[in-house]
Short mmCIF file of C-alpha atoms and ligand atoms in Angstrom, two decimals:
data_model
loop_
_atom_site.label_atom_id
_atom_site.label_comp_id
_atom_site.label_asym_id
_atom_site.label_seq_id
_atom_site.Cartn_x
_atom_site.Cartn_y
_atom_site.Cartn_z
CA MET A 1 -18.16 49.56 16.43
CA LYS A 2 -15.12 50.99 14.50
CA GLN A 3 -16.43 53.14 11.41
CA LYS A 4 -15.79 51.86 7.72
CA THR A 5 -14.34 54.03 5.76
CA ILE A 6 -16.31 54.07 2.15
CA LEU A 7 -14.01 55.86 -0.69
CA THR A 8 -16.71 56.95 -3.21
CA ALA A 9 -14.62 57.27 -6.33
CA PHE A 10 -16.44 59.26 -9.23
CA GLY A 11 -15.90 62.04 -12.07
CA GLY A 12 -13.63 60.74 -14.45
CA ALA A 13 -12.51 61.41 -18.07
CA SER A 14 -15.86 60.48 -19.53
CA PRO A 15 -18.49 62.41 -21.15
CA GLU A 16 -20.72 61.34 -18.53
CA HIS A 17 -18.76 63.12 -15.73
CA GLU A 18 -21.57 65.35 -14.28
CA VAL A 19 -23.96 62.52 -14.32
CA SER A 20 -21.27 60.73 -12.16
CA VAL A 21 -20.93 63.70 -9.76
CA ILE A 22 -24.56 63.32 -9.29
CA THR A 23 -24.86 59.40 -8.72
CA ALA A 24 -21.97 59.88 -6.09
CA HIS A 25 -23.75 62.59 -4.17
CA GLN A 26 -26.97 60.71 -4.13
CA ALA A 27 -24.99 57.66 -2.79
CA MET A 28 -22.98 59.81 -0.13
CA ALA A 29 -26.05 61.12 1.13
CA ALA A 30 -27.70 58.14 1.47
CA LEU A 31 -24.71 56.43 3.28
CA SER A 32 -24.66 59.60 5.54
CA GLU A 33 -27.55 58.45 7.38
CA SER A 34 -25.62 55.59 8.77
CA LYS A 35 -23.09 56.01 11.39
CA ASN A 36 -21.39 52.67 10.19
CA PHE A 37 -19.63 55.06 7.55
CA LEU A 38 -17.02 57.44 7.34
CA LEU A 39 -17.27 59.04 3.95
CA LYS A 40 -14.41 59.91 1.87
CA PRO A 41 -14.38 61.32 -1.53
CA LEU A 42 -12.17 60.56 -4.44
CA TYR A 43 -12.77 62.77 -7.49
CA ILE A 44 -11.13 62.33 -10.81
CA SER A 45 -11.05 65.40 -12.73
CA LYS A 46 -12.01 65.84 -16.21
CA SER A 47 -8.24 65.91 -17.12
CA GLY A 48 -7.52 62.87 -14.81
CA ARG A 49 -6.25 64.28 -11.55
CA TRP A 50 -7.06 62.44 -8.41
CA LEU A 51 -8.43 64.60 -5.73
CA THR A 52 -9.92 64.39 -2.27
CA GLY A 53 -11.11 66.91 0.45
CA ASP A 54 -14.24 67.90 2.26
CA ALA A 55 -14.87 70.49 -0.73
CA LEU A 56 -16.33 67.53 -2.41
CA LEU A 57 -18.80 66.99 -0.23
CA ASP A 58 -20.88 70.10 -1.17
CA LEU A 59 -22.52 69.63 -4.67
CA LYS A 60 -22.50 73.49 -4.89
CA ASN A 61 -18.78 73.39 -5.42
CA PHE A 62 -19.16 71.69 -8.86
CA GLU A 63 -20.36 74.83 -10.25
CA ASN A 64 -17.03 75.93 -10.94
CA LEU A 65 -14.57 73.05 -11.49
CA LYS A 66 -11.50 74.98 -11.50
CA SER A 67 -11.54 76.59 -8.24
CA LEU A 68 -13.01 73.17 -6.79
CA GLU A 69 -9.55 71.67 -8.03
CA ASN A 70 -7.76 74.34 -6.22
CA MET A 71 -9.55 73.68 -3.19
CA CYS A 72 -8.85 69.93 -3.11
CA THR A 73 -5.76 67.66 -2.36
CA PRO A 74 -4.41 65.61 -4.87
CA CYS A 75 -4.21 61.92 -3.79
CA ASN A 76 -3.25 58.32 -4.87
CA PHE A 77 -3.64 54.75 -3.85
CA ALA A 78 -0.30 53.40 -1.98
CA LEU A 79 1.04 50.77 -0.06
CA ASN A 80 1.82 51.81 3.58
CA ASP A 81 4.92 50.46 5.69
CA PHE A 82 2.43 47.57 6.91
CA GLY A 83 1.61 46.56 3.44
CA LEU A 84 -1.79 47.95 3.93
CA THR A 85 -3.36 49.98 1.04
CA VAL A 86 -4.15 53.57 1.84
CA LEU A 87 -5.52 56.78 0.18
CA ARG A 88 -2.28 59.02 0.47
CA GLU A 89 -2.82 62.50 0.13
CA GLU A 90 -0.10 64.94 -1.05
CA THR A 91 1.66 67.29 1.25
CA LYS A 92 3.16 70.71 0.54
CA GLY A 93 6.21 71.00 2.93
CA PHE A 94 9.30 68.73 2.44
CA PHE A 95 9.03 67.24 6.05
CA ALA A 96 5.70 67.03 6.09
CA LYS A 97 4.16 63.58 6.54
CA SER A 98 1.42 62.40 4.18
CA ALA A 99 -2.15 61.85 5.63
CA GLU A 100 -3.12 58.47 4.84
CA THR A 101 -6.43 56.76 5.26
CA GLN A 102 -7.03 53.20 5.14
CA ILE A 103 -9.97 52.10 2.87
CA HIS A 104 -12.33 49.60 4.02
CA THR A 105 -14.68 49.71 0.53
CA VAL A 106 -14.31 51.65 -2.71
CA LEU A 107 -17.63 52.45 -4.12
CA ALA A 108 -17.27 53.12 -7.76
CA ALA A 109 -19.74 55.70 -8.78
CA PHE A 110 -18.37 56.51 -12.32
CA HIS A 111 -20.17 56.41 -15.64
CA GLY A 112 -18.68 55.74 -19.08
CA SER A 113 -15.57 55.23 -20.19
CA ASN A 114 -12.52 55.16 -17.53
CA GLY A 115 -14.16 54.07 -14.79
CA GLU A 116 -17.46 51.98 -15.61
CA ASN A 117 -15.15 50.16 -18.43
CA GLY A 118 -12.87 47.97 -16.05
CA SER A 119 -9.77 50.35 -15.81
CA PHE A 120 -10.14 51.82 -12.45
CA GLN A 121 -11.57 48.30 -11.39
CA GLY A 122 -8.07 47.22 -12.74
CA VAL A 123 -6.34 49.98 -10.50
CA CYS A 124 -8.30 48.51 -7.28
CA GLU A 125 -7.44 44.80 -8.42
CA MET A 126 -3.75 46.11 -8.17
CA PHE A 127 -4.11 47.46 -4.73
CA ASN A 128 -6.24 44.50 -3.58
CA LEU A 129 -8.83 46.98 -2.66
CA PRO A 130 -12.86 45.88 -2.33
CA TYR A 131 -14.59 47.60 -4.71
CA THR A 132 -18.56 47.60 -5.45
CA GLY A 133 -20.00 46.45 -9.01
CA SER A 134 -18.43 44.28 -11.61
CA ASN A 135 -15.01 43.00 -12.14
CA VAL A 136 -12.34 44.07 -14.84
CA LEU A 137 -13.69 41.58 -17.64
CA SER A 138 -17.43 42.10 -16.92
CA SER A 139 -17.14 45.90 -16.74
CA ALA A 140 -15.17 45.84 -20.17
CA MET A 141 -17.59 43.58 -21.62
CA GLY A 142 -20.72 45.57 -20.24
CA MET A 143 -18.86 48.67 -21.93
CA ASP A 144 -18.61 47.26 -25.39
CA LYS A 145 -22.11 47.12 -26.90
CA VAL A 146 -20.55 44.47 -29.60
CA ILE A 147 -19.16 41.93 -27.29
CA ALA A 148 -22.07 41.99 -25.03
CA LYS A 149 -24.54 41.35 -27.58
CA LYS A 150 -21.91 38.59 -29.20
CA VAL A 151 -22.04 36.65 -26.23
CA CYS A 152 -25.48 37.20 -25.10
CA GLY A 153 -26.51 36.33 -28.86
CA SER A 154 -24.22 32.94 -28.70
CA GLU A 155 -26.25 32.13 -25.81
CA GLY A 156 -30.03 32.41 -27.39
CA ILE A 157 -30.79 35.96 -25.83
CA PRO A 158 -32.59 37.77 -28.44
CA VAL A 159 -30.50 40.77 -29.53
CA VAL A 160 -31.23 43.35 -32.47
CA GLU A 161 -29.79 42.64 -36.10
CA GLY A 162 -27.05 44.54 -37.01
CA PHE A 163 -23.37 44.69 -37.76
CA ASP A 164 -20.20 46.59 -36.26
CA PHE A 165 -17.37 48.31 -37.86
CA PHE A 166 -14.02 50.16 -37.25
CA GLU A 167 -12.87 53.68 -38.71
CA THR A 168 -9.91 52.41 -40.50
CA ASP A 169 -12.32 49.70 -42.59
CA TRP A 170 -14.64 52.66 -43.15
CA ALA A 171 -12.11 54.62 -44.46
CA LYS A 172 -11.18 52.21 -47.07
CA ASN A 173 -14.50 51.32 -48.32
CA PRO A 174 -17.58 53.01 -47.19
CA ASP A 175 -19.81 51.72 -49.80
CA ASP A 176 -19.48 48.34 -48.27
CA PHE A 177 -21.08 49.24 -45.11
CA PHE A 178 -23.60 51.54 -46.76
CA ALA A 179 -24.81 48.23 -48.78
CA LYS A 180 -24.59 46.57 -45.59
CA ALA A 181 -26.62 48.98 -43.58
CA GLU A 182 -29.12 49.03 -46.49
CA GLU A 183 -29.53 45.50 -46.09
CA LEU A 184 -31.24 45.90 -42.84
CA GLU A 185 -33.41 48.45 -44.47
CA TYR A 186 -33.82 52.08 -43.47
CA PRO A 187 -34.38 53.19 -40.71
CA VAL A 188 -31.17 52.10 -39.01
CA ILE A 189 -29.71 53.16 -35.95
CA VAL A 190 -26.16 54.27 -35.66
CA LYS A 191 -24.04 54.23 -32.24
CA PRO A 192 -20.57 54.40 -30.93
CA VAL A 193 -19.93 51.23 -29.37
CA HIS A 194 -18.31 52.50 -26.11
CA LEU A 195 -20.34 55.33 -24.82
CA GLY A 196 -23.58 55.73 -23.03
CA SER A 197 -26.44 58.23 -22.36
CA SER A 198 -27.54 58.31 -26.01
CA ILE A 199 -24.30 60.27 -26.93
CA GLY A 200 -23.47 59.86 -30.55
CA VAL A 201 -26.69 57.88 -31.34
CA LYS A 202 -28.78 58.52 -34.30
CA VAL A 203 -31.52 57.01 -36.35
CA ALA A 204 -30.91 57.51 -40.28
CA LYS A 205 -33.86 57.34 -42.44
CA ASN A 206 -31.83 57.44 -45.80
CA ARG A 207 -28.20 57.21 -47.21
CA SER A 208 -27.29 60.86 -46.66
CA ASP A 209 -28.89 60.52 -42.81
CA LEU A 210 -26.82 57.78 -42.67
CA GLU A 211 -23.22 59.09 -43.64
CA GLN A 212 -23.95 62.15 -41.36
CA ALA A 213 -24.41 59.85 -38.53
CA ILE A 214 -21.73 57.52 -39.11
CA GLU A 215 -19.29 60.58 -39.37
CA VAL A 216 -20.63 62.10 -36.15
CA ALA A 217 -20.63 58.94 -34.17
CA PHE A 218 -16.80 58.52 -35.15
CA ARG A 219 -16.24 61.44 -33.49
CA TYR A 220 -16.66 59.54 -30.16
CA ASP A 221 -15.50 56.17 -31.06
CA ARG A 222 -13.71 54.36 -33.56
CA HIS A 223 -15.76 51.34 -33.30
CA LEU A 224 -19.51 51.93 -34.37
CA LEU A 225 -22.63 49.65 -34.40
CA ILE A 226 -25.46 49.66 -36.70
CA GLU A 227 -28.58 48.32 -35.96
CA LYS A 228 -32.45 47.80 -37.56
CA VAL A 229 -34.79 50.11 -35.68
CA ILE A 230 -37.48 48.42 -33.59
CA SER A 231 -40.66 50.57 -33.99
CA PRO A 232 -43.00 50.93 -32.73
CA LEU A 233 -40.44 51.03 -29.67
CA MET A 234 -41.03 50.43 -25.84
CA GLU A 235 -38.08 50.38 -23.76
CA ILE A 236 -37.92 48.36 -20.55
CA ASN A 237 -35.25 48.31 -17.96
CA CYS A 238 -34.79 46.58 -14.63
CA SER A 239 -31.88 45.91 -12.12
CA VAL A 240 -30.21 42.56 -11.00
CA LEU A 241 -28.47 43.02 -7.80
CA GLY A 242 -26.24 40.17 -6.12
CA SER A 243 -23.90 37.82 -7.97
CA GLY A 244 -23.97 34.98 -10.80
CA ASN A 245 -25.29 32.27 -8.76
CA SER A 246 -27.35 34.39 -5.92
CA SER A 247 -29.43 37.51 -7.64
CA GLU A 248 -32.54 39.15 -6.97
CA VAL A 249 -34.23 41.34 -9.74
CA SER A 250 -35.93 44.99 -9.31
CA VAL A 251 -39.49 45.65 -10.75
CA CYS A 252 -39.29 46.92 -14.42
CA GLU A 253 -39.43 50.45 -15.51
CA ARG A 254 -40.46 51.83 -18.59
CA PRO A 255 -38.51 55.27 -19.48
CA LEU A 256 -40.86 57.66 -21.24
CA GLY A 257 -38.94 60.07 -23.82
CA LYS A 258 -40.39 63.00 -25.61
CA GLU A 259 -38.15 62.48 -28.49
CA GLU A 260 -37.98 59.72 -31.08
CA LEU A 261 -35.00 58.03 -28.92
CA LEU A 262 -34.01 58.70 -25.37
CA SER A 263 -31.80 61.41 -25.19
CA PHE A 264 -29.18 62.77 -22.61
CA GLN A 265 -31.71 65.36 -22.11
CA ASP A 266 -35.04 63.08 -21.49
CA LYS A 267 -32.35 60.94 -19.20
CA TYR A 268 -30.90 63.43 -16.90
CA LEU A 269 -32.34 67.10 -17.40
CA ALA A 270 -36.20 66.43 -17.36
CA GLU A 271 -36.57 68.10 -14.02
CA GLU A 272 -33.82 69.67 -11.94
CA GLY A 273 -30.38 69.05 -12.92
CA THR A 274 -29.23 67.30 -9.63
CA LYS A 275 -31.68 64.58 -9.03
CA GLY A 276 -29.78 62.25 -11.97
CA MET A 277 -31.30 59.10 -13.44
CA ALA A 278 -34.06 59.38 -10.82
CA ALA A 279 -35.34 62.52 -12.28
CA ALA A 280 -36.18 61.31 -16.00
CA ASP A 281 -39.90 60.84 -16.72
CA ARG A 282 -40.51 56.94 -16.27
CA GLU A 283 -43.45 54.31 -15.47
CA ILE A 284 -42.46 52.14 -12.52
CA PRO A 285 -43.52 49.38 -12.47
CA ALA A 286 -43.82 49.42 -16.09
CA ASN A 287 -47.50 48.76 -17.07
CA ILE A 288 -46.96 45.69 -19.31
CA PRO A 289 -47.89 41.98 -19.52
CA LYS A 290 -47.20 40.22 -16.36
CA LYS A 291 -45.50 37.26 -18.53
CA LEU A 292 -43.29 39.91 -20.58
CA THR A 293 -42.11 41.33 -17.20
CA GLU A 294 -41.28 37.96 -15.92
CA GLN A 295 -39.49 36.92 -19.24
CA ILE A 296 -37.62 40.48 -19.17
CA GLN A 297 -36.62 40.00 -15.68
CA GLU A 298 -35.26 36.38 -16.05
CA THR A 299 -33.53 37.33 -18.97
CA ALA A 300 -31.76 40.03 -17.46
CA ARG A 301 -30.58 37.73 -14.42
CA LYS A 302 -29.28 35.53 -17.54
CA VAL A 303 -27.44 37.96 -18.78
CA PHE A 304 -25.99 39.41 -15.57
CA ARG A 305 -24.87 35.75 -14.71
CA LEU A 306 -23.47 35.22 -18.38
CA LEU A 307 -21.22 38.21 -18.28
CA GLY A 308 -19.98 37.28 -15.04
CA CYS A 309 -21.13 40.59 -13.32
CA SER A 310 -21.51 41.28 -9.55
CA GLY A 311 -22.71 43.76 -7.15
CA LEU A 312 -25.49 45.96 -9.16
CA ALA A 313 -26.42 46.67 -12.81
CA ARG A 314 -29.28 47.68 -15.15
CA LEU A 315 -30.58 45.79 -18.10
CA ASP A 316 -31.85 47.79 -20.66
CA PHE A 317 -34.49 45.95 -23.25
CA LEU A 318 -36.07 47.04 -26.44
CA VAL A 319 -39.55 46.08 -26.81
CA ASP A 320 -41.42 45.75 -30.35
CA ALA A 321 -44.65 47.16 -29.16
CA ASN A 322 -46.91 45.63 -31.70
CA SER A 323 -45.57 41.89 -31.15
CA ASN A 324 -44.18 42.38 -27.61
CA GLN A 325 -40.91 40.65 -28.82
CA PHE A 326 -37.85 41.74 -26.63
CA TYR A 327 -34.39 42.24 -27.22
CA PHE A 328 -31.43 42.53 -24.93
CA ASN A 329 -30.15 45.85 -25.51
CA GLU A 330 -27.23 46.71 -23.18
CA ILE A 331 -26.20 46.41 -19.61
CA ASN A 332 -24.99 49.22 -17.48
CA THR A 333 -22.73 47.89 -14.60
CA ILE A 334 -22.92 51.36 -12.74
CA PRO A 335 -26.25 52.22 -13.48
CA GLY A 336 -27.29 56.25 -13.07
CA SER A 337 -28.20 56.68 -9.58
CA PHE A 338 -27.26 53.32 -8.82
CA SER A 339 -31.16 52.56 -9.72
CA PHE A 340 -32.22 53.24 -6.48
CA TYR A 341 -35.55 54.32 -7.57
CA LEU A 342 -36.06 50.85 -9.08
CA TRP A 343 -35.00 49.05 -5.76
CA LYS A 344 -37.26 51.54 -3.84
CA GLU A 345 -40.36 50.30 -5.74
CA SER A 346 -39.12 46.46 -5.13
CA GLY A 347 -39.09 47.39 -1.30
CA MET A 348 -35.62 48.34 -0.55
CA SER A 349 -34.35 51.40 0.48
CA PHE A 350 -31.38 53.32 -1.00
CA PRO A 351 -29.45 52.74 2.05
CA GLU A 352 -30.06 49.36 2.20
CA LEU A 353 -29.20 48.83 -1.60
CA LEU A 354 -25.72 50.40 -1.03
CA ASN A 355 -25.12 48.17 2.28
CA LYS A 356 -25.67 45.25 0.01
CA LEU A 357 -23.56 46.54 -2.56
CA ILE A 358 -20.63 46.97 -0.13
CA ASP A 359 -21.34 43.59 1.33
CA ASN A 360 -21.29 42.08 -2.00
CA ALA A 361 -17.75 43.89 -2.85
CA ASN A 362 -16.60 42.19 0.51
CA GLU A 363 -17.59 38.92 -0.13
CA GLU A 364 -16.25 38.97 -3.80
CA HIS A 365 -12.64 40.10 -2.19
CA ARG A 366 -12.72 37.75 0.18
CA LEU A 367 -13.42 34.94 -2.35
CA LYS A 368 -10.78 36.26 -4.70
CA ASN A 369 -8.17 36.49 -1.76
CA ARG A 370 -9.06 32.93 -0.67
CA GLN A 371 -7.20 31.33 -4.02
CA ILE A 372 -3.87 31.16 -4.00
CA GLN A 373 -2.29 34.23 -5.15
CA SER A 374 1.41 33.31 -5.44
CA TYR A 375 3.79 30.66 -4.94
CA GLU A 376 6.93 30.16 -2.81
CA THR A 377 9.35 29.43 -5.54
CA ASN A 378 11.94 31.73 -6.53
CA LEU A 379 12.61 31.36 -10.08
CA LEU A 380 15.08 34.21 -9.50
CA SER A 381 17.33 32.34 -7.15
CA LYS A 382 20.97 32.77 -7.83
CA LYS A 383 21.30 28.86 -9.33
CA ALA A 384 17.92 29.65 -11.61
CA VAL A 385 19.38 32.84 -13.05
CA THR A 386 22.72 31.40 -14.14
CA GLY A 387 21.08 29.09 -16.33
CA ILE A 388 19.57 32.32 -18.86
CA LYS A 389 22.40 32.89 -21.30
CA GLY A 390 23.42 36.64 -22.65
CA LEU A 391 22.61 38.50 -19.58
CA LYS A 392 25.40 40.47 -18.16
CA GLY A 393 26.91 39.05 -15.02
CA THR A 394 25.00 35.65 -15.03
CA LYS A 395 27.18 33.71 -16.81
N1 ADP B 401 -32.27 49.18 -32.23
C1 ADP B 401 -32.90 50.15 -31.76
N2 ADP B 401 -34.32 50.35 -32.28
C2 ADP B 401 -34.87 51.71 -32.06
N3 ADP B 401 -34.31 52.57 -31.04
C3 ADP B 401 -33.25 52.05 -30.41
C4 ADP B 401 -32.35 51.13 -30.87
N4 ADP B 401 -31.23 50.98 -30.10
C5 ADP B 401 -31.26 52.05 -29.38
N5 ADP B 401 -32.29 52.87 -29.58
C6 ADP B 401 -32.75 54.19 -28.96
O1 ADP B 401 -31.78 54.69 -28.64
C7 ADP B 401 -31.47 55.05 -27.20
C8 ADP B 401 -29.64 54.94 -27.04
O2 ADP B 401 -29.59 53.81 -27.39
P1 ADP B 401 -28.36 52.57 -26.37
O3 ADP B 401 -28.49 51.50 -26.99
O4 ADP B 401 -29.37 52.42 -25.22
O5 ADP B 401 -27.13 53.35 -26.02
P2 ADP B 401 -26.48 54.46 -24.83
O6 ADP B 401 -25.50 53.50 -24.48
O7 ADP B 401 -26.09 55.38 -25.12
O8 ADP B 401 -27.62 54.43 -23.88
C9 ADP B 401 -32.25 53.88 -26.59
O9 ADP B 401 -32.60 54.09 -25.15
C10 ADP B 401 -33.41 53.84 -27.42
O10 ADP B 401 -34.05 55.05 -27.19
MG1 MG B 402 -29.01 53.05 -23.15
#
């Protein structure tokens, strides 16, 4: 059987760069168990360079990013002479021929901006490459906490009360926003709209806290969200796999943070630094009433469908522990560690999960390519162009 080249793409100009490196390495380790796949890494450095090479397959090399970059080869997507998309590696000599690798599927393992937000997915679309996970629009909606909440809220999915505003509006009249926040009543929570991993998220108990929290959050994003604080809070997550009309849902997890809200430390650094999201302290399956589990799982599938997602996602819910009222909080279209620990508990191994994700990417690609992509008309034929006035040489 011909081996399929899986291009694992990770890193990127994102505050979650390191977490992405861990997710990608966990996935490549799982994929390497199968003889069906040939693994090729595509690492995007923090400054945006596209690099490949075997040095990227050893996690130890990431301890010194500068020397790692020197061990790699710059690369990019290109169409070869046969019209096939390849990963083309730069060569040094003038006459040397560039190494080219034909890609079967791109395994997108980015977290956060510039990779999970639809931008990288757009590049794959331009090159007509099958890629895992959600498409451009769904990825972008998933990355925008305000849009995701608005779309879900408009379809009757419970979301926490709050409001959003831009830096330019805030600069003009901060008092308006203090007043709006105070209408929600303290404590409130301030969040950058496009970030993840709790970066820039802060609870404010009074006006001076609030002002400080807003100023800090604006360092990360021009668009902020302020919400009522759910307390006592219980967080419940679950993962959805598949596509809109046919999806399966994992068991629920209950992440357990030591701090007031789950921090970057709780999520990724609880044990050793190399386990990623799988290292965080959590209860799986979440020890909550069966009815609540089912309601959350059903809502997760509904949100996944509503946002047009495909592949895999982790959906995070906030639950008022007194009333068991739950709220959809956010969707992660490329969840840390691909949420493999949730699927393992649901009876699916990590390699099996990745196989399904790759199959899903190819099915989405096949369906997309089945539609008509171009028309056999030539609007720019000589006759048509002569009709356009004012252009040199077309009179
Ligand atoms: N409305 C809220 N009430 C109470 N805690 C919240 C609320 N929203 C978020 N949190 C806490 O803050 C953490 C980070 O917020 P979240 O919206 O998940 O952003 P991120 O994308 O950074 O993970 C959550 O995991 C939760 O612990
Ligand atoms: Mg979160």
